[in-house]
C-alpha cells in the first residue's frame, strides 16, 4: 500500500486507480498546456472538446459499440434517470416493465409507478433479494416501452450472470455498480446508464450509453433539461457540463484500455471475488454470504458473521489494519466489501487474510 | 503571473483562486488524513459530513443569513432550476413572473411558459438587453408565485444595482454569475440559486440558498429528484452528491472569508471593473460598451471595437500576451472580459494596458 493511503472497500464513492489520481494531480494547475486547470477551462475550448471526444470514443471502444450508439454525460445520478426514463419513454399504453432485484431496482420502479406508467415483471424481494430473477421468472409484457434491470445490486451483492431475452422489448439497464467491469454483449442493450462513482470516476456525472434511436427525439412536453434529445443534439454541451468529473471518467477509461480492456478487468475482478468468496465458503458457516451462489456479484461481496457483536469487532479491527469501508448497508447488515476495478488484488488479499485470521480467533 | 499559467477571462468555467487550487492539489491523494482522495471518500463518512457542514455554514455567514435559510447542493446547472422552479412553485392561478434582462432570464421564462405557468412582467429585450429593467418598468402581478430575476447577465454584461420591491411577492434570483461577489441584503430574496462555475468553483454543482419555507414541502406529484423537499430533508444527501465539486465550493467560500468576505470582494471587483470601464470611457468611442452605464456589470465587461476585423486582431494579440477568453458571446459580438472574484487586479490591469496600447496602435 502507498504511504498514507488506505484500502478503501466503500460501495461508492469508491477507490480510484492510483496512477489516474497521480496524473490528475500532476496536471491540476495546467491542463494540456492551456495555462489553466481543467477546473477553469471553458467547455467550448478545443482542449476540452478533444478530451470529451476521446472519453466517448474510449468508452464505446471498450464496450465494442458502433455508430448506432451514443455516449451522453448527464448529472443527477441514477436517481434522476429513474424519473427521466418513464418520462421520456413510457406511457399508459406502453408502461415501463421493471425487474426488482434490489433497492435501486425498486426505486427505479417507484418513479414509474408514481407517474402511473410502471409495472413489475419479476421480483426476488421475497427472501431478501438473495438472487437475480431468472429468465423463467420474467413475465414479459410485449406492449411495454422497455424492460428495466439493475444489473448489479450494490446493497445485496448480487449481479446478473445472463442477459435476459426480452422478446423484442427494448432492454434498459442501470449499470451504476458494474459498468465497464467485464465484457458483455452490450449490443443486446438499448439503453445503459450509470452513476460513475463506483467503477468510473468521482461522483457528479451520469454516463448514458444508448442506441441513438432512443435519444434523437424526446417528448415535446418535457422541460429542456429532462429530454435526452437535448443532450444528444448538443453533444452533452447544451449547458455547462461537469467538466472535471467527465475528465476523470475519461482518464479511468483510458486506464482500463491501457491495462488490457474489459477482458483484463473481468479476469482481475473474478480473481478478487473468488479470493473472498473462497474464504466465506471455507469458513464452515462462520461467514455466511447473503447472495445465493449463482447470483453472486463480482463487485460487492456481502456476508454476515455469527453475531452483531462480532460484526462490530470485525469492522473495528479491519479499520485498524487499514481496511476501510467494510460495514454492510443497514438493510442487509453484516459486511460488504466493494471490490471495483480500481481495488487491487493486494488489497483484496489483505482483507482475505484478515478474514481468515479473524475466523481463527473467533470461530 | 505564475509560470505556465494564463490570465483567464472566460465567462465560466472561469479562473479560480490559485491558493485554493494549490491546496486541493496538495491534498488530492489524502483528504483530511482519511487515507483516501476526496474523490474516493464516502459521502456518509464523518470527514465528508464535516466538510459539507462547514461549506454551508461559511456560505450562510458570508451572506449574513440565519436559521430561516438553508443551503442545498444540487446538480444540473441553472438550466435545470429553470424547470424545477415552476414545477415546484407555480400554477395556472399563481404563475411565475419573469423579468427578462438577457438570454438566461429568457430561458428561465421559457421553461415556465412551456408549462403554461409563466408570465413576463418586464423586459429590456428591445434594444438588445442594454439595461436592467427599472423598478418603474416592473408590472407586479400580486397573484404570482414569485418574481424571477437574473441578477447578472453574463452575455450582455449587465447587473442589477438595486433590489426590486415586489410588493410581497416572493423574490427569486438566478445569481449564477455574481454569487458572493458583493454584499447584498440577501434577506430580501426568498430563493437564490447559482451554477457555481463562475464565482464559486468547478462546474458540476448548483448552489441553492433559500428560505426553508420554500424547501420543506414540495408537490407530491413530482418525481423524487425534482423536489426541493428531497434535498432539504436529506441535507443534499438523498443520493450521492458531487462531492469533489462541493468540496471545491467550500474551499472557495473559506478563501473569500479569509480574504475579508463580501465587502472585500466588492471593493476588489469594483476596482477591477472601474479600470476596464475607464479605458472604454476614455477611448473616444474606439471601445463601445454594450451595457448602459447605470446597468454595467462588475463581473462581465462587454464592448465592441470599430470593426469585426479589428476585433479578430484584438483577440489574437491578447491571447499572444497571455490574456485568454476575451471573445464575446456570438449574440452580442465583440469582446467580453469576465472578471469574477478570482481574477486578480494584476490580470485586469494587464488587459487594460493591452487595450490602451491596442487603441493607440489602431485608433
CSV table of C-alpha atoms in Angstrom, one decimal, chain B:
chain,number,residue,atom,x,y,z
B,1,UNK,CA,1.6,35.7,-13.3
B,2,UNK,CA,2.5,32.2,-12.1
B,3,UNK,CA,4.8,30.3,-14.5
B,4,UNK,CA,2.8,28.3,-17.1
B,5,UNK,CA,-0.5,30.0,-16.1
B,6,UNK,CA,-2.5,32.4,-18.2
B,7,UNK,CA,-5.0,35.2,-17.4
B,8,UNK,CA,-8.3,33.5,-18.0
B,9,UNK,CA,-11.2,35.9,-18.8
B,10,UNK,CA,-13.6,33.1,-19.7
B,11,UNK,CA,-17.2,33.6,-18.7
B,12,UNK,CA,-17.5,30.2,-17.0
B,13,UNK,CA,-16.0,27.8,-16.2
B,14,UNK,CA,-13.7,30.5,-15.1
B,15,UNK,CA,-10.5,31.2,-13.2
B,16,UNK,CA,-10.3,30.0,-9.6
B,17,UNK,CA,-8.2,31.3,-6.8
B,18,UNK,CA,-4.7,29.9,-7.2
B,19,UNK,CA,-4.2,29.3,-3.5
B,20,UNK,CA,-7.3,27.2,-3.5
B,21,UNK,CA,-6.2,25.1,-6.5
B,22,UNK,CA,-2.8,24.5,-4.8
B,23,UNK,CA,-4.4,23.4,-1.6
B,24,UNK,CA,-6.7,21.0,-3.4
B,25,UNK,CA,-3.7,19.7,-5.4
B,26,UNK,CA,-1.6,19.1,-2.2
B,27,UNK,CA,-4.2,17.0,-0.5
B,28,UNK,CA,-5.5,15.3,-3.7
B,29,UNK,CA,-4.4,11.8,-2.6
B,30,UNK,CA,-5.2,12.1,1.1
B,31,UNK,CA,-8.2,14.1,2.2
B,32,UNK,CA,-8.1,15.2,5.8
B,33,UNK,CA,-5.8,12.2,6.8
B,34,UNK,CA,-8.5,9.8,5.7
B,35,UNK,CA,-6.1,7.8,3.5
B,36,UNK,CA,-8.3,8.5,0.5
B,37,UNK,CA,-8.8,11.2,-2.1
B,38,UNK,CA,-11.8,13.5,-1.7
B,39,UNK,CA,-12.8,11.8,-5.0
B,40,UNK,CA,-12.9,8.4,-3.2
B,41,UNK,CA,-14.4,9.1,0.2
B,42,UNK,CA,-17.9,8.0,1.1
B,43,UNK,CA,-20.5,10.8,1.3
B,44,UNK,CA,-21.6,9.1,4.6
B,45,UNK,CA,-18.1,9.5,6.1
B,46,UNK,CA,-17.6,11.9,9.1
B,47,UNK,CA,-14.8,13.7,7.3
B,48,UNK,CA,-17.2,14.4,4.4
B,49,UNK,CA,-20.0,15.5,6.7
B,50,UNK,CA,-17.8,18.0,8.5
B,51,UNK,CA,-16.6,19.4,5.2
B,52,UNK,CA,-20.1,19.9,3.8
B,53,UNK,CA,-21.4,21.4,7.0
B,54,UNK,CA,-18.5,23.9,7.1
B,55,UNK,CA,-19.2,24.8,3.4
B,56,UNK,CA,-22.8,25.5,4.2
B,57,UNK,CA,-22.0,27.5,7.3
B,58,UNK,CA,-19.4,29.6,5.5
B,59,UNK,CA,-21.8,30.4,2.7
B,60,UNK,CA,-24.6,31.5,5.1
B,61,UNK,CA,-22.2,33.5,7.2
B,62,UNK,CA,-20.9,35.3,4.1
B,63,UNK,CA,-24.4,36.1,3.1
B,64,UNK,CA,-25.5,37.2,6.6
B,65,UNK,CA,-28.3,34.7,6.6
B,66,UNK,CA,-29.8,32.9,9.7
B,67,UNK,CA,-31.7,29.8,10.6
B,68,UNK,CA,-34.7,30.6,8.3
B,69,UNK,CA,-32.5,29.9,5.3
B,70,UNK,CA,-31.0,26.6,4.1
B,71,UNK,CA,-28.2,25.8,1.6
B,72,UNK,CA,-28.7,22.9,-0.8
B,73,UNK,CA,-26.2,21.4,-3.2
B,74,UNK,CA,-28.0,20.2,-6.4
B,75,UNK,CA,-26.9,19.4,-9.9
B,76,UNK,CA,-28.0,20.1,-13.5
B,77,UNK,CA,-27.0,23.7,-13.5
B,78,UNK,CA,-29.2,26.8,-13.6
B,79,UNK,CA,-30.9,25.4,-16.7
B,80,UNK,CA,-32.4,22.6,-14.6
B,81,UNK,CA,-33.5,25.0,-12.0
B,82,UNK,CA,-35.4,26.9,-14.8
B,83,UNK,CA,-37.7,23.8,-14.9
B,84,UNK,CA,-37.7,23.0,-11.2
B,85,UNK,CA,-38.9,26.4,-10.1
B,86,UNK,CA,-42.2,26.5,-12.0
B,87,UNK,CA,-42.8,22.8,-11.3
B,88,UNK,CA,-42.3,23.3,-7.6
B,89,UNK,CA,-43.9,26.7,-7.1
B,90,UNK,CA,-46.1,27.9,-9.9
B,91,UNK,CA,-49.6,27.1,-11.2
B,92,UNK,CA,-52.2,28.5,-13.5
B,93,UNK,CA,-53.6,30.5,-10.6
B,94,UNK,CA,-50.2,31.6,-9.4
B,95,UNK,CA,-47.9,31.8,-12.3
B,96,UNK,CA,-44.2,32.6,-12.2
B,97,UNK,CA,-43.4,36.2,-13.1
B,98,UNK,CA,-40.3,36.8,-15.1
B,99,UNK,CA,-38.2,39.9,-15.7
B,100,UNK,CA,-36.4,39.5,-19.0
B,101,UNK,CA,-32.9,41.0,-18.8
B,102,UNK,CA,-30.9,38.7,-21.0
B,103,UNK,CA,-30.5,35.2,-22.5
B,104,UNK,CA,-30.7,33.2,-19.3
B,105,UNK,CA,-33.6,35.2,-17.9
B,106,UNK,CA,-35.4,34.4,-21.2
B,107,UNK,CA,-34.5,30.7,-20.9
B,108,UNK,CA,-35.8,30.6,-17.4
B,109,UNK,CA,-39.1,32.2,-18.6
B,110,UNK,CA,-39.4,29.8,-21.5
B,111,UNK,CA,-39.5,26.8,-19.2
B,112,UNK,CA,-42.3,28.2,-17.2
B,113,UNK,CA,-44.1,29.3,-20.4
B,114,UNK,CA,-43.7,25.8,-21.9
B,115,UNK,CA,-45.6,24.5,-18.8
B,116,UNK,CA,-48.2,27.2,-19.3
B,117,UNK,CA,-47.5,28.8,-15.9
B,118,UNK,CA,-45.2,31.7,-16.7
B,119,UNK,CA,-45.6,35.4,-17.5
B,120,UNK,CA,-43.4,38.4,-18.4
B,121,UNK,CA,-43.6,41.4,-16.0
B,122,UNK,CA,-40.8,43.5,-17.6
B,123,UNK,CA,-38.3,43.2,-20.4
B,124,UNK,CA,-35.3,45.1,-21.8
B,125,UNK,CA,-35.0,42.9,-24.9
B,126,UNK,CA,-35.8,45.8,-27.2
B,127,UNK,CA,-32.5,47.5,-27.9
B,128,UNK,CA,-30.5,44.3,-27.1
B,129,UNK,CA,-30.7,43.9,-23.4
B,130,UNK,CA,-28.5,47.0,-22.7
B,131,UNK,CA,-30.1,47.9,-19.4
B,132,UNK,CA,-31.6,46.2,-16.3
B,133,UNK,CA,-35.4,46.9,-16.1
B,134,UNK,CA,-36.1,49.5,-13.5
B,135,UNK,CA,-38.5,49.4,-10.6
B,136,UNK,CA,-40.9,51.6,-12.6
B,137,UNK,CA,-40.8,49.2,-15.6
B,138,UNK,CA,-41.8,46.3,-13.3
B,139,UNK,CA,-45.5,45.4,-13.5
B,140,UNK,CA,-46.0,43.3,-10.4
B,141,UNK,CA,-48.7,40.6,-10.5
B,142,UNK,CA,-49.8,40.2,-6.9
B,143,UNK,CA,-51.1,36.7,-7.6
B,144,UNK,CA,-47.8,35.5,-8.9
B,145,UNK,CA,-45.9,32.6,-7.1
B,146,UNK,CA,-42.7,34.5,-7.5
B,147,UNK,CA,-40.8,37.3,-9.4
B,148,UNK,CA,-37.8,35.8,-11.1
B,149,UNK,CA,-34.7,37.8,-11.9
B,150,UNK,CA,-31.4,37.0,-13.5
B,151,UNK,CA,-29.2,39.2,-11.3
B,152,UNK,CA,-26.2,39.4,-13.5
B,153,UNK,CA,-26.4,38.9,-17.3
B,154,UNK,CA,-23.1,37.2,-18.3
B,155,UNK,CA,-23.7,37.6,-22.0
B,156,UNK,CA,-24.8,41.2,-22.1
B,157,UNK,CA,-22.6,42.5,-19.2
B,158,UNK,CA,-25.4,44.0,-17.2
B,159,UNK,CA,-26.2,43.6,-13.5
B,160,UNK,CA,-28.8,44.8,-11.0
B,161,UNK,CA,-27.8,47.7,-8.9
B,162,UNK,CA,-31.0,47.6,-6.8
B,163,UNK,CA,-33.2,45.0,-5.3
B,164,UNK,CA,-36.7,45.3,-6.7
B,165,UNK,CA,-39.6,45.9,-4.5
B,166,UNK,CA,-42.0,43.1,-5.4
B,167,UNK,CA,-44.9,44.2,-3.1
B,168,UNK,CA,-44.8,41.0,-1.1
B,169,UNK,CA,-44.5,38.6,-4.0
B,170,UNK,CA,-41.5,36.2,-3.2
B,171,UNK,CA,-38.3,37.3,-4.9
B,172,UNK,CA,-36.3,34.6,-6.7
B,173,UNK,CA,-32.9,35.2,-8.4
B,174,UNK,CA,-30.5,33.3,-10.6
B,175,UNK,CA,-27.1,34.6,-9.3
B,176,UNK,CA,-25.0,32.2,-11.3
B,177,UNK,CA,-22.6,34.9,-12.5
B,178,UNK,CA,-22.4,37.2,-9.4
B,179,UNK,CA,-23.0,34.9,-6.4
B,180,UNK,CA,-20.8,36.0,-3.4
B,181,UNK,CA,-19.3,38.8,-5.4
B,182,UNK,CA,-20.5,41.6,-3.2
B,183,UNK,CA,-22.7,42.2,0.0
B,184,UNK,CA,-26.4,42.5,-0.6
B,185,UNK,CA,-29.4,42.4,1.7
B,186,UNK,CA,-29.9,38.8,0.9
B,187,UNK,CA,-32.8,38.5,3.3
B,188,UNK,CA,-34.9,40.4,0.7
B,189,UNK,CA,-34.6,37.3,-1.5
B,190,UNK,CA,-36.7,34.2,-0.9
B,191,UNK,CA,-34.8,31.9,-3.3
B,192,UNK,CA,-31.4,32.3,-4.8
B,193,UNK,CA,-29.6,29.8,-6.9
B,194,UNK,CA,-26.3,29.6,-8.9
B,195,UNK,CA,-24.4,27.3,-11.1
B,196,UNK,CA,-21.1,27.6,-9.3
B,197,UNK,CA,-18.8,27.6,-12.3
B,198,UNK,CA,-18.2,31.3,-12.4
B,199,UNK,CA,-17.5,32.7,-8.9
B,200,UNK,CA,-17.6,29.6,-6.7
B,201,UNK,CA,-15.9,26.5,-8.1
B,202,UNK,CA,-15.8,23.9,-10.8
B,203,UNK,CA,-18.8,23.2,-12.9
B,204,UNK,CA,-21.0,20.3,-11.6
B,205,UNK,CA,-22.9,21.6,-8.6
B,206,UNK,CA,-25.8,24.1,-8.3
B,207,UNK,CA,-26.0,26.1,-5.1
B,208,UNK,CA,-29.4,26.9,-3.7
B,209,UNK,CA,-29.8,29.3,-0.8
B,210,UNK,CA,-33.5,29.7,0.1
B,211,UNK,CA,-36.0,30.3,2.8
B,212,UNK,CA,-36.7,27.0,4.5
B,213,UNK,CA,-40.4,27.6,4.0
B,214,UNK,CA,-39.9,27.1,0.2
B,215,UNK,CA,-38.0,23.9,0.7
B,216,UNK,CA,-39.7,21.9,3.3
B,217,UNK,CA,-42.7,20.8,1.3
B,218,UNK,CA,-42.9,20.1,-2.4
B,219,UNK,CA,-45.8,18.9,-4.7
B,220,UNK,CA,-46.5,15.3,-4.1
B,221,UNK,CA,-46.9,14.7,-7.8
B,222,UNK,CA,-43.2,15.4,-8.7
B,223,UNK,CA,-40.6,12.7,-9.1
B,224,UNK,CA,-38.3,12.4,-6.0
B,225,UNK,CA,-35.3,14.2,-7.6
B,226,UNK,CA,-37.3,17.1,-8.8
B,227,UNK,CA,-38.5,18.1,-5.3
B,228,UNK,CA,-36.6,20.6,-3.2
B,229,UNK,CA,-38.1,18.8,-0.3
B,230,UNK,CA,-35.9,15.7,-1.1
B,231,UNK,CA,-32.7,17.7,-0.9
B,232,UNK,CA,-33.8,19.7,2.1
B,233,UNK,CA,-34.9,16.7,4.2
B,234,UNK,CA,-31.8,14.7,3.4
B,235,UNK,CA,-29.3,17.5,3.7
B,236,UNK,CA,-28.5,17.2,0.0
B,237,UNK,CA,-27.5,13.5,0.6
B,238,UNK,CA,-30.6,11.7,-0.7
B,239,UNK,CA,-28.3,10.2,-3.3
B,240,UNK,CA,-24.5,10.6,-3.9
B,241,UNK,CA,-23.7,14.3,-4.2
B,242,UNK,CA,-20.9,15.7,-6.5
B,243,UNK,CA,-18.6,15.5,-3.5
B,244,UNK,CA,-15.4,17.0,-5.1
B,245,UNK,CA,-17.3,19.9,-6.6
B,246,UNK,CA,-18.9,20.7,-3.2
B,247,UNK,CA,-15.5,20.4,-1.6
B,248,UNK,CA,-14.1,23.0,-4.0
B,249,UNK,CA,-17.0,25.4,-3.4
B,250,UNK,CA,-16.3,25.0,0.3
B,251,UNK,CA,-12.7,25.9,-0.2
B,252,UNK,CA,-13.6,28.9,-2.3
B,253,UNK,CA,-16.0,30.1,0.4
B,254,UNK,CA,-13.3,29.7,3.0
B,255,UNK,CA,-10.9,31.7,0.8
B,256,UNK,CA,-13.5,34.5,0.4
B,257,UNK,CA,-13.9,34.6,4.2
B,258,UNK,CA,-10.1,34.7,4.8
B,259,UNK,CA,-9.7,37.5,2.2
B,260,UNK,CA,-12.2,39.7,4.0
B,261,UNK,CA,-15.6,38.5,3.0
B,262,UNK,CA,-18.0,40.0,0.5
B,263,UNK,CA,-17.2,43.6,1.4
B,264,UNK,CA,-13.6,43.0,0.3
B,265,UNK,CA,-14.7,41.1,-2.8
B,266,UNK,CA,-16.9,44.1,-3.7
B,267,UNK,CA,-14.0,46.5,-3.2
B,268,UNK,CA,-11.7,44.5,-5.5
B,269,UNK,CA,-14.4,43.8,-8.1
B,270,UNK,CA,-15.4,47.5,-8.3
B,271,UNK,CA,-11.8,48.5,-8.7
B,272,UNK,CA,-11.2,45.9,-11.4
B,273,UNK,CA,-14.4,46.9,-13.3
B,274,UNK,CA,-13.5,50.6,-13.0
B,275,UNK,CA,-10.1,50.0,-14.5
B,276,UNK,CA,-11.7,48.4,-17.7
B,277,UNK,CA,-14.7,50.7,-18.0
B,278,UNK,CA,-12.2,53.6,-17.5
B,279,UNK,CA,-10.3,52.5,-20.6
B,280,UNK,CA,-13.6,52.2,-22.6
B,281,UNK,CA,-14.9,55.6,-21.5
B,282,UNK,CA,-11.5,57.3,-22.2
B,283,UNK,CA,-11.3,55.8,-25.7
B,284,UNK,CA,-13.3,58.4,-27.6
B,285,UNK,CA,-15.6,55.7,-28.9
B,286,UNK,CA,-12.9,53.3,-30.1
B,287,UNK,CA,-14.2,50.9,-27.5
B,288,UNK,CA,-18.0,51.0,-27.2
B,289,UNK,CA,-19.6,49.4,-24.1
B,290,UNK,CA,-22.6,47.2,-24.7
B,291,UNK,CA,-24.3,47.9,-21.4
B,292,UNK,CA,-25.8,51.3,-20.5
B,293,UNK,CA,-23.7,52.9,-17.8
B,294,UNK,CA,-26.2,52.5,-14.9
B,295,UNK,CA,-26.6,48.8,-15.6
B,296,UNK,CA,-22.9,47.9,-16.1
B,297,UNK,CA,-21.8,44.6,-14.6
B,298,UNK,CA,-18.9,44.3,-12.2
B,299,UNK,CA,-18.4,40.7,-13.4
B,300,UNK,CA,-18.6,40.8,-17.2
B,301,UNK,CA,-17.3,43.8,-19.2
B,302,UNK,CA,-18.7,43.8,-22.7
B,303,UNK,CA,-17.5,46.1,-25.5
B,304,UNK,CA,-17.2,46.4,-29.3
B,305,UNK,CA,-14.4,47.7,-31.5
B,306,UNK,CA,-14.7,49.8,-34.6
B,307,UNK,CA,-14.8,46.7,-36.9
B,308,UNK,CA,-15.0,42.9,-36.8
B,309,UNK,CA,-11.7,42.8,-38.4
B,310,UNK,CA,-10.1,44.7,-35.5
B,311,UNK,CA,-12.0,42.5,-33.0
B,312,UNK,CA,-10.3,39.4,-34.5
B,313,UNK,CA,-6.9,41.1,-34.3
B,314,UNK,CA,-7.7,42.1,-30.7
B,315,UNK,CA,-8.5,38.5,-29.7
B,316,UNK,CA,-5.4,37.1,-31.3
B,317,UNK,CA,-3.0,39.7,-30.0
B,318,UNK,CA,-4.5,39.4,-26.5
B,319,UNK,CA,-4.0,35.7,-26.5
B,320,UNK,CA,-0.4,36.1,-27.6
B,321,UNK,CA,0.1,38.2,-24.5
B,322,UNK,CA,-1.4,35.5,-22.2
B,323,UNK,CA,-4.9,37.2,-22.0
B,324,UNK,CA,-7.3,34.4,-22.8
B,325,UNK,CA,-11.1,34.2,-23.3
B,326,UNK,CA,-11.9,37.8,-24.2
B,327,UNK,CA,-14.1,37.0,-27.2
B,328,UNK,CA,-17.7,38.0,-26.6
B,329,UNK,CA,-20.7,35.8,-27.0
B,330,UNK,CA,-21.9,35.4,-30.5
B,331,UNK,CA,-25.3,37.0,-29.7
B,332,UNK,CA,-23.6,40.3,-28.7
B,333,UNK,CA,-20.3,40.1,-30.6
B,334,UNK,CA,-17.2,42.0,-29.7
B,335,UNK,CA,-15.4,41.4,-26.5
B,336,UNK,CA,-16.2,40.2,-23.0
B,337,UNK,CA,-13.8,40.2,-20.1
B,338,UNK,CA,-15.1,38.2,-17.2
B,339,UNK,CA,-13.5,39.4,-14.0
B,340,UNK,CA,-15.0,37.2,-11.3
B,341,UNK,CA,-13.8,37.2,-7.7
B,342,UNK,CA,-10.7,35.0,-8.5
B,343,UNK,CA,-9.4,37.3,-11.3
B,344,UNK,CA,-6.6,39.4,-9.9
B,345,UNK,CA,-6.2,43.2,-10.3
B,346,UNK,CA,-2.9,42.3,-11.9
B,347,UNK,CA,-4.7,40.4,-14.6
B,348,UNK,CA,-7.2,43.1,-15.2
B,349,UNK,CA,-4.5,45.7,-15.3
B,350,UNK,CA,-2.6,43.7,-17.9
B,351,UNK,CA,-5.7,43.6,-20.0
B,352,UNK,CA,-6.4,47.3,-19.5
B,353,UNK,CA,-2.8,48.2,-20.5
B,354,UNK,CA,-3.1,46.0,-23.6
B,355,UNK,CA,-6.4,47.7,-24.5
B,356,UNK,CA,-4.7,51.1,-24.2
B,357,UNK,CA,-1.8,50.1,-26.4
B,358,UNK,CA,-4.1,48.5,-28.9
B,359,UNK,CA,-6.2,51.6,-29.1
B,360,UNK,CA,-3.1,53.7,-29.7
B,361,UNK,CA,-2.0,51.4,-32.5
B,362,UNK,CA,-5.3,51.2,-34.3
B,363,UNK,CA,-7.4,54.3,-33.4
